[in-house]
Structures are given as C-alpha cells and as structure tokens.
Tab-separated table of C-alpha atoms in Angstrom:
chain	number	residue	atom	x	y	z
A	1	MET	CA	-21.347	1.487	26.511
A	2	GLU	CA	-19.134	-0.733	28.948
A	3	ARG	CA	-18.773	-3.936	27.865
A	4	HIS	CA	-17.687	-6.993	29.763
A	5	PHE	CA	-14.240	-6.070	27.465
A	6	ASP	CA	-13.665	-3.421	29.390
A	7	GLU	CA	-14.332	-5.678	32.902
A	8	GLN	CA	-10.834	-7.386	31.801
A	9	LEU	CA	-9.614	-5.444	30.323
A	10	ALA	CA	-9.245	-3.189	33.941
A	11	GLY	CA	-7.772	-6.497	35.366
A	12	LEU	CA	-5.134	-7.234	32.837
A	13	LYS	CA	-3.982	-2.466	33.409
A	14	ALA	CA	-4.372	-4.325	37.848
A	15	LEU	CA	-1.212	-6.953	36.427
A	16	LEU	CA	0.742	-4.908	34.728
A	17	ILE	CA	0.449	-1.676	37.442
A	18	LYS	CA	1.507	-4.103	40.198
A	19	MET	CA	4.091	-6.122	38.051
A	20	SER	CA	5.463	-2.322	37.352
A	21	ALA	CA	5.106	-1.067	41.208
A	22	LEU	CA	7.363	-4.242	41.137
A	23	ALA	CA	9.943	-4.360	39.166
A	24	GLU	CA	10.015	-0.167	40.484
A	25	LEU	CA	10.491	-1.291	44.043
A	26	MET	CA	13.224	-4.239	42.928
A	27	ILE	CA	15.501	-1.429	40.512
A	28	THR	CA	14.792	0.805	44.326
A	29	ASP	CA	16.134	-2.159	47.101
A	30	ALA	CA	18.882	-2.922	44.329
A	31	LEU	CA	20.462	0.027	44.523
A	32	ARG	CA	19.623	0.248	48.285
A	33	VAL	CA	21.804	-3.028	48.439
A	34	LEU	CA	24.623	-0.804	46.096
A	35	VAL	CA	25.182	2.247	47.675
A	36	ASN	CA	23.917	1.451	51.540
A	37	ARG	CA	25.836	-2.089	51.125
A	38	ASP	CA	22.095	-3.495	52.774
A	39	ALA	CA	22.403	-6.941	52.206
A	40	ALA	CA	19.579	-7.549	53.260
A	41	THR	CA	17.653	-6.360	50.395
A	42	ALA	CA	18.839	-9.070	48.438
A	43	GLU	CA	16.704	-11.201	49.216
A	44	VAL	CA	14.080	-8.807	49.429
A	45	VAL	CA	15.123	-8.383	45.605
A	46	ALA	CA	15.080	-11.871	45.016
A	47	ARG	CA	11.724	-13.056	46.232
A	48	HIS	CA	9.893	-9.809	43.895
A	49	GLU	CA	12.014	-11.361	41.215
A	50	GLN	CA	9.339	-14.792	41.917
A	51	LEU	CA	6.169	-12.480	41.774
A	52	VAL	CA	7.013	-10.526	38.467
A	53	ASN	CA	7.868	-14.132	36.815
A	54	ASP	CA	3.586	-15.244	38.052
A	55	LEU	CA	2.497	-12.889	37.066
A	56	GLN	CA	4.302	-12.220	33.588
A	57	ILE	CA	3.092	-15.392	32.818
A	58	GLU	CA	-0.610	-14.718	34.322
A	59	VAL	CA	-0.237	-11.682	31.771
A	60	ASP	CA	0.401	-13.645	28.468
A	61	GLU	CA	-2.591	-16.369	29.676
A	62	LEU	CA	-5.296	-13.660	29.959
A	63	CYS	CA	-3.312	-11.873	27.258
A	64	LEU	CA	-3.776	-15.300	25.318
A	65	THR	CA	-8.011	-15.450	26.503
A	66	LEU	CA	-8.793	-12.006	25.746
A	67	ILE	CA	-7.320	-12.674	22.270
A	68	ALA	CA	-8.605	-15.964	21.209
A	69	THR	CA	-12.674	-15.346	22.649
A	70	HIS	CA	-12.955	-11.607	21.706
A	71	GLN	CA	-10.960	-11.402	18.760
A	72	PRO	CA	-10.051	-7.726	19.724
A	73	VAL	CA	-9.696	-5.055	16.459
A	74	ALA	CA	-8.830	-1.349	16.377
A	75	GLY	CA	-7.762	0.387	19.663
A	76	ASP	CA	-8.524	-2.914	21.616
A	77	LEU	CA	-6.109	-5.085	18.878
A	78	ARG	CA	-3.198	-1.939	19.937
A	79	TYR	CA	-3.542	-2.211	23.545
A	80	LEU	CA	-3.965	-6.321	23.059
A	81	LEU	CA	-0.704	-6.292	20.948
A	82	GLY	CA	1.153	-3.216	24.097
A	83	ALA	CA	0.273	-5.650	26.991
A	84	VAL	CA	2.049	-8.349	25.395
A	85	LYS	CA	5.059	-6.190	24.456
A	86	THR	CA	5.174	-4.262	27.558
A	87	ASN	CA	4.948	-7.706	30.024
A	88	THR	CA	7.925	-8.316	28.130
A	89	ASP	CA	9.589	-5.481	28.582
A	90	ILE	CA	8.431	-5.461	32.427
A	91	GLU	CA	10.257	-8.228	32.758
A	92	ARG	CA	13.595	-8.094	31.429
A	93	LEU	CA	13.459	-4.660	33.893
A	94	ALA	CA	13.321	-6.903	36.578
A	95	ASP	CA	16.029	-9.361	34.977
A	96	LEU	CA	18.181	-6.150	35.234
A	97	ALA	CA	17.163	-5.454	38.932
A	98	VAL	CA	18.099	-9.347	39.739
A	99	ASN	CA	21.904	-8.337	38.295
A	100	ILE	CA	22.768	-4.605	39.644
A	101	CYS	CA	21.521	-6.636	43.234
A	102	GLU	CA	23.956	-9.600	42.270
A	103	LYS	CA	27.236	-6.885	41.534
A	104	ALA	CA	26.269	-4.989	44.471
A	105	VAL	CA	26.537	-8.060	47.381
A	106	ILE	CA	29.740	-9.342	45.539
A	107	LEU	CA	31.117	-5.416	45.833
A	108	LEU	CA	30.079	-6.118	49.389
A	109	ASN	CA	33.549	-7.958	49.193
A	110	TYR	CA	35.213	-4.576	48.006
A	111	PRO	CA	35.985	-1.268	49.475
A	112	PRO	CA	34.130	1.538	48.144
A	113	VAL	CA	35.812	2.742	44.933
A	114	LYS	CA	34.575	5.847	45.030
A	115	PRO	CA	31.261	7.749	46.522
A	116	PHE	CA	28.425	7.069	44.687
A	117	VAL	CA	27.084	10.472	42.578
A	118	ILE	CA	25.551	9.656	39.068
A	119	ILE	CA	24.971	5.925	39.470
A	120	PRO	CA	21.981	6.934	42.018
A	121	GLU	CA	20.666	9.415	39.345
A	122	MET	CA	20.606	7.045	36.140
A	123	ALA	CA	18.806	4.957	39.492
A	124	ALA	CA	16.393	8.175	39.427
A	125	ILE	CA	16.392	8.528	36.599
A	126	THR	CA	14.890	5.479	35.246
A	127	ASN	CA	12.163	4.552	37.672
A	128	GLY	CA	10.727	7.808	36.677
A	129	MET	CA	11.384	6.244	33.260
A	130	VAL	CA	10.108	3.188	34.369
A	131	LYS	CA	6.190	4.336	36.008
A	132	ASP	CA	6.047	6.756	33.536
A	133	SER	CA	6.008	4.293	30.363
A	134	LEU	CA	3.756	2.026	31.971
A	135	HIS	CA	1.152	5.029	32.534
A	136	ALA	CA	1.651	6.532	30.015
A	137	TYR	CA	0.919	2.812	28.488
A	138	VAL	CA	-2.037	1.964	31.147
A	139	ASN	CA	-3.945	5.809	31.143
A	140	ARG	CA	-3.384	5.947	26.829
A	141	ASP	CA	-0.571	9.719	27.291
A	142	ALA	CA	1.287	9.807	23.976
A	143	THR	CA	2.453	12.892	25.457
A	144	LEU	CA	3.578	11.766	28.788
A	145	ALA	CA	5.224	8.705	26.819
A	146	ARG	CA	7.396	11.101	24.225
A	147	SER	CA	8.480	13.121	27.695
A	148	VAL	CA	10.151	9.442	28.269
A	149	LEU	CA	11.658	9.064	24.691
A	150	ALA	CA	13.616	12.434	25.482
A	151	ARG	CA	14.853	11.169	29.064
A	152	ASP	CA	16.474	7.863	27.686
A	153	ASP	CA	19.619	10.219	26.607
A	154	GLU	CA	20.116	11.059	29.718
A	155	VAL	CA	20.239	8.090	30.989
A	156	ASP	CA	22.966	7.249	28.735
A	157	ASN	CA	25.218	10.511	28.277
A	158	ARG	CA	25.637	9.090	32.862
A	159	LYS	CA	26.529	6.175	31.571
A	160	ARG	CA	29.197	6.736	29.539
A	161	ARG	CA	30.982	9.723	31.925
A	162	VAL	CA	30.030	7.475	34.927
A	163	THR	CA	32.624	4.336	32.440
A	164	ASN	CA	35.313	7.169	31.218
A	165	GLU	CA	35.084	7.975	35.605
A	166	LEU	CA	35.757	3.955	35.977
A	167	ALA	CA	38.096	3.822	33.165
A	168	GLU	CA	40.476	6.764	34.805
A	169	HIS	CA	39.751	5.575	38.241
A	170	ILE	CA	41.062	2.605	36.716
A	171	ARG	CA	44.366	3.641	35.316
A	172	HIS	CA	44.582	5.828	39.158
A	173	PHE	CA	44.123	2.527	40.999
A	174	PRO	CA	45.060	-0.989	39.349
A	175	GLU	CA	43.574	-2.328	42.253
A	176	THR	CA	40.272	-0.907	42.421
A	177	THR	CA	40.004	-2.772	38.935
A	178	THR	CA	37.489	-6.114	39.653
A	179	ALA	CA	35.351	-3.885	42.086
A	180	ALA	CA	35.683	-1.064	39.460
A	181	LEU	CA	33.579	-3.363	36.331
A	182	GLU	CA	31.317	-4.544	38.684
A	183	LEU	CA	30.668	-0.802	38.183
A	184	ILE	CA	29.959	-0.524	35.380
A	185	LEU	CA	27.793	-3.342	34.267
A	186	VAL	CA	25.505	-1.594	36.846
A	187	ALA	CA	25.445	2.089	34.787
A	188	ARG	CA	24.941	-0.824	32.015
A	189	ASP	CA	22.420	-2.631	33.467
A	190	LEU	CA	20.189	0.826	33.971
A	191	GLU	CA	21.339	1.955	30.806
A	192	ARG	CA	19.249	-1.615	29.245
A	193	ILE	CA	16.667	-0.668	32.690
A	194	GLY	CA	16.598	2.780	30.479
A	195	ASP	CA	15.705	1.784	27.402
A	196	HIS	CA	12.508	-1.897	27.967
A	197	ALA	CA	10.799	2.027	29.007
A	198	THR	CA	11.892	3.716	26.366
A	199	ASN	CA	9.723	0.400	23.888
A	200	ILE	CA	6.682	0.536	27.016
A	201	ALA	CA	6.241	4.486	26.142
A	202	GLU	CA	6.497	3.658	22.191
A	203	ASN	CA	4.053	0.879	22.960
A	204	ALA	CA	2.115	3.559	24.259
A	205	ILE	CA	2.158	6.029	22.080
A	206	PHE	CA	1.214	2.827	19.701
A	207	VAL	CA	-1.299	1.810	21.613
A	208	VAL	CA	-3.372	5.079	21.323
A	209	GLN	CA	-2.124	6.875	18.016
A	210	GLY	CA	-1.372	3.506	15.829
A	211	LYS	CA	1.776	5.186	15.201
A	212	ASP	CA	4.745	3.523	14.992
A	213	VAL	CA	8.098	5.428	16.598
A	214	ARG	CA	10.706	2.445	17.020
A	215	HIS	CA	13.687	2.783	15.208
A	216	ASN	CA	12.747	6.372	13.736
A	217	ALA	CA	9.912	5.263	11.951
A	218	GLU	CA	7.868	8.124	12.488
A	219	LEU	CA	10.320	10.158	9.597
A	220	ARG	CA	10.425	6.766	7.002
A	221	PRO	CA	7.785	7.204	4.230
A	222	ARG	CA	4.929	4.914	4.364
A	223	GLU	CA	3.544	3.207	1.237
B	1	MET	CA	-20.352	-6.816	-24.210
B	2	THR	CA	-18.988	-3.945	-21.777
B	3	PRO	CA	-17.143	-1.669	-23.005
B	4	THR	CA	-13.164	-2.056	-22.454
B	5	PRO	CA	-12.501	-0.456	-18.891
B	6	THR	CA	-10.422	3.028	-18.711
B	7	THR	CA	-10.748	3.874	-15.299
B	8	ASP	CA	-9.920	1.122	-12.017
B	9	ILE	CA	-13.224	2.688	-10.400
B	10	LYS	CA	-16.448	-0.103	-10.909
B	11	ILE	CA	-18.556	1.934	-9.094
B	12	ASP	CA	-18.906	5.654	-8.401
B	13	ALA	CA	-21.137	7.066	-5.620
B	14	ARG	CA	-20.588	11.463	-5.836
B	15	SER	CA	-22.539	12.800	-3.419
B	16	PHE	CA	-25.722	10.555	-3.300
B	17	SER	CA	-28.442	11.496	-1.096
B	18	LEU	CA	-31.400	8.962	-0.786
B	19	PHE	CA	-34.915	9.970	0.319
B	20	PHE	CA	-37.912	7.994	1.698
B	21	GLY	CA	-40.320	11.003	1.515
B	22	LYS	CA	-39.871	13.177	3.931
B	23	ALA	CA	-36.770	11.210	5.107
B	24	ILE	CA	-33.637	11.526	4.563
B	25	ALA	CA	-31.654	7.678	4.311
B	26	LEU	CA	-27.912	8.458	2.292
B	27	ARG	CA	-26.749	11.652	3.114
B	28	GLU	CA	-24.094	12.997	0.460
B	29	ILE	CA	-21.632	9.402	0.558
B	30	SER	CA	-19.049	9.666	-1.893
B	31	LEU	CA	-17.575	6.273	-2.338
B	32	PRO	CA	-15.649	5.622	-5.183
B	33	ILE	CA	-15.534	1.018	-5.424
B	34	ARG	CA	-12.785	0.100	-7.194
B	35	ARG	CA	-13.008	-2.825	-10.072
B	36	ASN	CA	-12.335	-5.869	-8.686
B	37	SER	CA	-12.048	-5.807	-5.428
B	38	ILE	CA	-14.976	-6.779	-2.665
B	39	LEU	CA	-15.743	-3.428	-0.444
B	40	GLY	CA	-17.254	-4.671	2.861
B	41	ILE	CA	-20.080	-2.047	4.133
B	42	ILE	CA	-20.415	-2.101	8.159
B	43	GLY	CA	-22.478	0.132	10.532
B	44	PRO	CA	-25.263	-0.555	13.082
B	45	SER	CA	-28.978	-0.740	12.074
B	46	GLY	CA	-30.838	1.562	10.178
B	47	SER	CA	-27.077	3.568	9.014
B	48	GLY	CA	-28.026	3.198	5.148
B	49	LYS	CA	-26.010	0.134	4.041
B	50	THR	CA	-28.894	-1.750	2.897
B	51	SER	CA	-29.984	1.506	1.314
B	52	PHE	CA	-26.640	2.236	-0.396
B	53	LEU	CA	-26.519	-1.263	-1.616
B	54	ARG	CA	-30.015	-1.565	-3.098
B	55	ALA	CA	-29.203	1.655	-4.472
B	56	ILE	CA	-26.563	0.150	-6.739
B	57	ASN	CA	-28.968	-1.731	-9.165
B	58	ARG	CA	-32.057	0.789	-8.452
B	59	LEU	CA	-34.649	-2.010	-6.482
B	60	ASN	CA	-35.744	1.374	-4.443
B	61	ASP	CA	-36.894	2.469	-7.605
B	62	LEU	CA	-40.381	1.152	-6.579
B	63	THR	CA	-40.649	2.434	-3.422
B	64	PRO	CA	-43.238	5.562	-3.072
B	65	GLU	CA	-41.526	8.459	-2.552
B	66	CYS	CA	-38.204	7.438	-2.907
B	67	HIS	CA	-35.650	10.386	-4.927
B	68	ILE	CA	-32.253	10.724	-4.964
B	69	GLU	CA	-29.709	13.352	-6.068
B	70	GLY	CA	-26.110	13.333	-6.492
B	71	VAL	CA	-24.478	11.132	-8.447
B	72	LEU	CA	-24.920	7.504	-8.507
B	73	ALA	CA	-22.580	6.312	-11.990
B	74	ILE	CA	-21.213	1.743	-13.593
B	75	ASP	CA	-18.458	2.928	-15.064
B	76	GLY	CA	-18.541	5.949	-15.826
B	77	GLU	CA	-22.352	5.993	-16.628
B	78	ASP	CA	-24.721	7.252	-14.598
B	79	ILE	CA	-27.291	4.464	-13.861
B	80	TYR	CA	-29.801	7.331	-12.779
B	81	HIS	CA	-30.357	9.162	-15.232
B	82	PRO	CA	-33.309	9.477	-17.550
B	83	HIS	CA	-32.430	6.860	-19.636
B	84	PHE	CA	-30.835	4.830	-18.264
B	85	ASP	CA	-32.367	1.432	-17.799
B	86	PRO	CA	-33.015	-0.311	-15.713
B	87	VAL	CA	-33.479	-4.112	-16.657
B	88	ALA	CA	-30.667	-4.296	-18.386
B	89	LEU	CA	-29.413	-2.768	-15.598
B	90	ARG	CA	-29.934	-6.140	-13.329
B	91	LYS	CA	-28.413	-7.810	-15.417
B	92	ARG	CA	-25.289	-6.204	-14.942
B	93	VAL	CA	-25.451	-5.905	-11.536
B	94	GLY	CA	-26.558	-8.923	-9.608
B	95	MET	CA	-28.187	-9.723	-5.599
B	96	VAL	CA	-28.059	-12.413	-3.920
B	97	PHE	CA	-30.089	-11.477	0.384
B	98	ALA	CA	-29.419	-12.976	3.748
B	99	LEU	CA	-32.499	-15.742	2.701
B	100	PRO	CA	-31.408	-18.079	0.179
B	101	ILE	CA	-34.475	-18.230	-2.366
B	102	PRO	CA	-33.560	-21.022	-4.785
B	103	LEU	CA	-36.801	-21.272	-7.241
B	104	PRO	CA	-38.992	-24.590	-6.403
B	105	LEU	CA	-36.844	-25.720	-9.241
B	106	SER	CA	-34.135	-28.169	-9.767
B	107	ILE	CA	-30.698	-27.316	-9.013
B	108	TYR	CA	-30.286	-26.811	-13.057
B	109	GLU	CA	-33.172	-24.933	-13.963
B	110	ASN	CA	-32.642	-22.851	-10.701
B	111	VAL	CA	-28.800	-21.713	-12.318
B	112	VAL	CA	-30.273	-22.008	-16.062
B	113	TYR	CA	-33.651	-19.596	-14.894
B	114	GLY	CA	-32.223	-16.419	-16.031
B	115	PRO	CA	-29.954	-17.138	-18.908
B	116	ARG	CA	-33.244	-18.871	-20.931
B	117	LEU	CA	-35.074	-15.173	-20.561
B	118	GLY	CA	-32.695	-13.661	-22.370
B	119	GLY	CA	-33.349	-13.669	-25.732
B	120	ARG	CA	-32.505	-16.688	-28.481
B	121	ARG	CA	-32.284	-19.632	-26.770
B	122	PRO	CA	-28.679	-21.484	-26.131
B	123	LEU	CA	-28.339	-23.969	-26.890
B	124	ARG	CA	-27.674	-27.774	-24.310
B	125	THR	CA	-24.699	-27.984	-24.630
B	126	GLU	CA	-24.217	-23.742	-23.154
B	127	LEU	CA	-26.457	-24.168	-20.645
B	128	ASP	CA	-24.783	-27.676	-19.767
B	129	GLU	CA	-21.593	-25.589	-19.671
B	130	LEU	CA	-23.077	-22.783	-18.068
B	131	VAL	CA	-24.351	-24.949	-15.445
B	132	GLU	CA	-20.606	-26.315	-14.275
B	133	ASN	CA	-18.626	-23.062	-13.968
B	134	SER	CA	-21.272	-20.938	-12.027
B	135	LEU	CA	-21.627	-23.769	-9.389
B	136	ARG	CA	-18.155	-24.429	-9.478
B	137	ALA	CA	-17.167	-20.717	-9.432
B	138	ALA	CA	-20.202	-20.930	-6.770
B	139	PHE	CA	-17.484	-23.109	-4.785
B	140	LEU	CA	-20.791	-26.071	-4.718
B	141	TRP	CA	-20.208	-27.776	-7.833
B	142	ASP	CA	-18.476	-30.939	-6.002
B	143	GLU	CA	-21.573	-31.533	-4.073
B	144	VAL	CA	-24.080	-30.904	-6.345
B	145	LYS	CA	-23.131	-32.468	-9.463
B	146	ASP	CA	-23.912	-35.642	-9.014
B	147	ARG	CA	-27.709	-34.484	-8.088
B	148	LEU	CA	-28.609	-31.933	-11.173
B	149	HIS	CA	-31.807	-32.574	-11.187
B	150	THR	CA	-33.220	-32.860	-7.852
B	151	SER	CA	-34.682	-30.274	-6.320
B	152	GLY	CA	-32.484	-26.556	-5.624
B	153	LEU	CA	-35.506	-26.808	-2.001
B	154	ARG	CA	-33.143	-29.708	-0.859
B	155	LEU	CA	-30.157	-28.465	-0.718
B	156	SER	CA	-28.603	-27.543	2.926
B	157	GLY	CA	-29.334	-23.292	3.648
B	158	GLY	CA	-25.581	-22.832	3.306
B	159	GLN	CA	-25.811	-25.044	-1.063
B	160	GLN	CA	-28.784	-22.763	-1.300
B	161	GLN	CA	-27.202	-19.472	-1.112
B	162	ARG	CA	-24.014	-21.173	-2.975
B	163	LEU	CA	-26.929	-21.778	-5.874
B	164	CYS	CA	-27.935	-18.160	-5.667
B	165	LEU	CA	-24.709	-17.042	-5.878
B	166	ALA	CA	-24.710	-19.606	-9.174
B	167	ARG	CA	-27.468	-18.219	-10.184
B	168	VAL	CA	-25.918	-14.184	-10.142
B	169	LEU	CA	-22.965	-15.554	-11.516
B	170	ALA	CA	-24.725	-17.885	-14.627
B	171	MET	CA	-26.501	-14.466	-15.081
B	172	ARG	CA	-22.858	-12.673	-16.509
B	173	ALA	CA	-23.472	-10.288	-14.108
B	174	GLU	CA	-19.896	-8.091	-13.352
B	175	VAL	CA	-21.293	-6.367	-9.566
B	176	ILE	CA	-21.790	-8.181	-6.881
B	177	LEU	CA	-24.230	-7.335	-4.616
B	178	LEU	CA	-24.805	-9.538	-0.843
B	179	ASP	CA	-26.535	-8.682	2.100
B	180	GLU	CA	-26.098	-10.873	4.637
B	181	PRO	CA	-25.163	-13.080	3.391
B	182	CYS	CA	-24.265	-15.656	6.287
B	183	SER	CA	-26.475	-13.930	8.393
B	184	GLY	CA	-28.322	-18.025	8.972
B	185	LEU	CA	-25.271	-20.276	8.236
B	186	ASP	CA	-22.562	-21.989	10.159
B	187	PRO	CA	-19.324	-21.519	10.291
B	188	ILE	CA	-18.193	-23.748	7.362
B	189	SER	CA	-21.282	-22.926	5.078
B	190	THR	CA	-19.670	-19.002	5.665
B	191	ALA	CA	-15.469	-19.995	5.605
B	192	LYS	CA	-16.695	-21.689	1.786
B	193	ILE	CA	-18.647	-18.548	0.996
B	194	GLU	CA	-16.149	-16.746	1.778
B	195	GLU	CA	-13.988	-18.455	-0.211
B	196	ALA	CA	-15.982	-18.297	-3.203
B	197	LEU	CA	-16.471	-14.816	-3.235
B	198	THR	CA	-12.620	-14.121	-2.426
B	199	ALA	CA	-11.918	-15.982	-5.713
B	200	LEU	CA	-14.408	-14.668	-7.868
B	201	ALA	CA	-13.176	-10.585	-7.402
B	202	ALA	CA	-10.499	-11.842	-8.998
B	203	ARG	CA	-13.409	-10.751	-11.905
B	204	HIS	CA	-16.039	-9.331	-10.744
B	205	THR	CA	-17.139	-6.591	-7.988
B	206	ILE	CA	-18.762	-7.078	-4.739
B	207	VAL	CA	-20.021	-5.294	-2.784
B	208	LEU	CA	-20.472	-6.686	1.090
B	209	VAL	CA	-23.135	-5.183	3.878
B	210	THR	CA	-22.180	-7.166	6.935
B	211	ASN	CA	-24.071	-6.823	10.679
B	212	ASN	CA	-20.609	-9.761	10.864
B	213	THR	CA	-17.282	-7.246	11.561
B	214	LYS	CA	-15.064	-9.553	11.579
B	215	GLN	CA	-16.658	-10.956	8.144
B	216	ALA	CA	-16.158	-7.983	6.538
B	217	ALA	CA	-12.177	-7.774	7.943
B	218	ARG	CA	-11.641	-11.211	6.333
B	219	VAL	CA	-12.433	-11.332	2.934
B	220	ALA	CA	-13.345	-7.396	2.215
B	221	ASP	CA	-10.484	-5.398	0.851
B	222	GLU	CA	-11.512	-1.902	1.580
B	223	THR	CA	-14.367	-1.227	3.913
B	224	ALA	CA	-17.718	1.604	4.590
B	225	PHE	CA	-18.311	2.592	8.265
B	226	PHE	CA	-21.945	3.720	7.777
B	227	LEU	CA	-23.884	5.527	10.446
B	228	MET	CA	-26.780	7.467	9.881
B	229	GLY	CA	-26.928	7.559	6.953
B	230	GLU	CA	-23.751	8.976	6.430
B	231	LEU	CA	-20.410	7.925	5.138
B	232	VAL	CA	-18.280	8.145	8.184
B	233	GLU	CA	-14.876	6.308	6.840
B	234	HIS	CA	-14.227	4.764	3.994
B	235	GLY	CA	-10.102	2.940	3.665
B	236	PRO	CA	-8.060	0.265	2.891
B	237	THR	CA	-10.038	-2.666	5.851
B	238	ARG	CA	-6.303	-3.197	7.067
B	239	GLN	CA	-6.934	0.161	8.265
B	240	LEU	CA	-10.377	0.248	9.408
B	241	PHE	CA	-10.265	-2.498	11.841
B	242	THR	CA	-6.305	-1.579	13.288
B	243	VAL	CA	-5.419	2.303	12.987
B	244	PRO	CA	-9.178	3.890	12.175
B	245	ARG	CA	-8.909	7.127	11.803
B	246	ASP	CA	-12.654	8.983	13.207
B	247	THR	CA	-13.431	7.216	16.893
B	248	ARG	CA	-16.856	6.484	15.562
B	249	THR	CA	-15.793	3.388	13.829
B	250	ASN	CA	-12.889	2.833	16.460
B	251	ASP	CA	-15.919	2.470	18.977
B	252	TYR	CA	-18.373	0.441	16.059
B	253	VAL	CA	-15.814	-2.563	15.064
B	254	THR	CA	-14.743	-2.957	19.210
B	255	GLY	CA	-18.002	-3.180	20.323
B	256	ARG	CA	-18.834	-0.706	22.077
B	257	PHE	CA	-22.805	0.625	20.011
B	258	GLY	CA	-23.996	-1.485	17.618
C-alpha cells in the first residue's frame, strides 16, 4: 500500500540526492582549482556550499516534521534516523571540499610542487564512495554500502603515501615546505571525505539490515 | 494459595489451535508469556488476537462448535483439561473489555461485587481496605475517594474503565486480559490506564490486545504480531518496533496494511 508518508519520504530522498550531487561536484571543482590552477572555479564551490547548507536545514526540518507527525517505527524509523545522520555527513564533506578549495587558492601563489598523481586518485575514489554510499542509503542497498566500506582502506593508504612522499620532498627541497604542507592537508581532507562516506554507508547498512556495523560492532557479542 | 512459581512462564500456548466449526481462528500458536510482564498483541482485525485473548479465560467455550487443539497452560496446568474448572480459572484471570461496563451500583459496590459472591461474607473493614487498595492500584482512588457511594455510571469513560480494572484487581486476579481497553478514551485517560498497567505488571501478568500499535510500543515488555490466525513474530517490544525479523511485521507496524 502506498502511503502519504511514502510520498514525503520520496521528497526527503530527492533532497538528499541533490545535496550529495552538489557535494560531489564541489569535490570535483575543488580538485580543478588545485590541479588546473583554475581560480575562477573557487567561487562556484563557495556558492554550492551555501546551497548545501540551506539543504541541510531543510532536510533536518523535514525529518523533524516526519518524526513528530508520523511517529515512525521499524524500517521507517531507521530510515529517518539514517537521514538525519547522513545529512550531517554530507554537509561535513561539503565543508571539506571548501577546505581543499581554500588550500588550492593559497597554492596558486606558489609554483607547483610536483606533478599530481595520487591526490587526484584519492579524489576519484572518495567521489565514488560518496556517490555509492548515498545511493546505498536511498535505495536501501546493503551490498553497495559494504563495497564502500572496503574502499576506505584504499584512500587511507594513498593518504599515507602522499604524506611520506611530500615529507621526503621537503627534505630535499626545503623551499617547497609551505606548499607541500598545504598538499598534505589536502590529502588529509580527502581522507576525511572518505570517512564521512563510510559513515553514510554504515547508516545505509543499519537502515537496510538493522545492524550496527560501526566500530566493528558486528564482532562484539550482543546481549 | 497460588503454588510457588517454578518457572518465569505464566501462560504457555503450545501448538494451540482454535476452531469455530470448520473455520480455523488460530493456527498452532506457540507463545510463552512471562510472569509479571505485559504482553502486547497486535494485528489487523480478523487476525485472531481477540480470539486468543478470550481463549486464555475460556470465553470461547459457549460459542457453538468451538473446539481447540494443542495446549494452553497457566502455571503449567492445561486450562482446557476436562477436570479444569473454568469458574476457578476466571477468578484468577480477569478481563477488561473495550467498552467499560460498570454495574448500575455505587463505585464502592462495583468494586466489592465480585469478592462478595465468593465464599464467606467479608468484614466491612476488609471491604473498605479492598476498595481503597483496588482503586489505588487502578489509579482511580484520588479522583473518587470522596464519592464512593455515588453511581459508577456517573464517572467519565476513562474513570469507568479504571473502575472495571479495579473490579478485576479486587478479585486478586493473577492475570489481567485487556481487549482494546483505551479504544474510546482520550489521550489523558489512556495515559492513566497505561500508567496503572505498568505499575500492575510488578505483580500481575498482563495481556493487552490493541489496535493502537503505538500503545503496545509504549507499555508492552514483549509484543506478539498476529496475522490471519497465525503468530508471525513474538519478541521484545524494542525489537519489534526497531528491527522486526519478518517483513510482514515491518509492513504492519509502519502502517503499510491493516
């Protein structure tokens, strides 16, 4: 039976998809500012951040209204709790895209440190994670969600490689220290974007299966 | 005297089926109900939840062509055994119905009506104490203590329902069956009944049939979901309303059917 509540949930889903799509775009654009040294795109990222912030408030208000008016239980309750948490994660990862963009703008004042290889790879992986985690959540797909969790290690490994390589670079070329440090922070921001996508994927698993997989909770004995 | 409890299961249905002629109303229900707890029974109309409730104090006995299979035991004793006395059963198992039906007597007389029927004539002081204790336990005492001798029919619907609950308590029933006890009540009266039930569960085994799934979620320790005469799922209330095992339970509690 299609309920009025389902129509409202569809509205919520549309808002989250829009938010997530904007956040993905922001990550891509932040990388364009960084890699292509394209200063103009930084303004686009800032504009999109405002849209994501507005959507965050709209999603929270809608969740609050749906919880208050429908007092959902079971699958509906898990979906709405998941929406509240996912909403926060998307907003945070949009913030991280802004952080990357700000560092990219600072780096425009310095000559390129070295050719970009690993950082764009990290961005590609995290963008895929963001997209898939959100799809796993809205489409209640636990298999897709678990594939996102598996990818987080790939991002973490690359972050370590970037940090080590840049530390080595600083030793040989101390004059690049400021720029190289900014790049290390960019890698850290991308790693955190991966963490937020992981959170969203964990939410998705909870929504679909009712299992809490955070912090290896699956391995802990239950009462 | 009730025999000393040897198990924490008060009521135990084992492969219990109920038939009205050839029609099957309950199909092989296996449902243990814990002593001193509240079991909520939910399910759409026609699911068998009221039939199951009425089976616990054998109210279906007089329905023509009604017969049962399997076992329904209280304190380990099969209540459908030919030698089991249904009258004695109903003293131990009280029932509150959807529509409160006070007797056309005073509040006081409503409460003592049952105890007066049984055996020796109780002393006035014993009755006074019984009335106060029963009305207190039903969360009604403070509202009626100054007018115990006015008609029970002059109470509000919510008060009448608590009077019916007090009547059951005055019989010192061990098991309280409630069939939609709040269906006609406003939220405040409903809250008072629920508060009384929660307190009573310390000393009684309560089975609550309700169409209001949120009520089961609020007060029941465990919840059972019935559908078309079958028990689909039974477990801790928290589980049924957060992570139900069966998709039919999920669909029912989220209002997709029923």
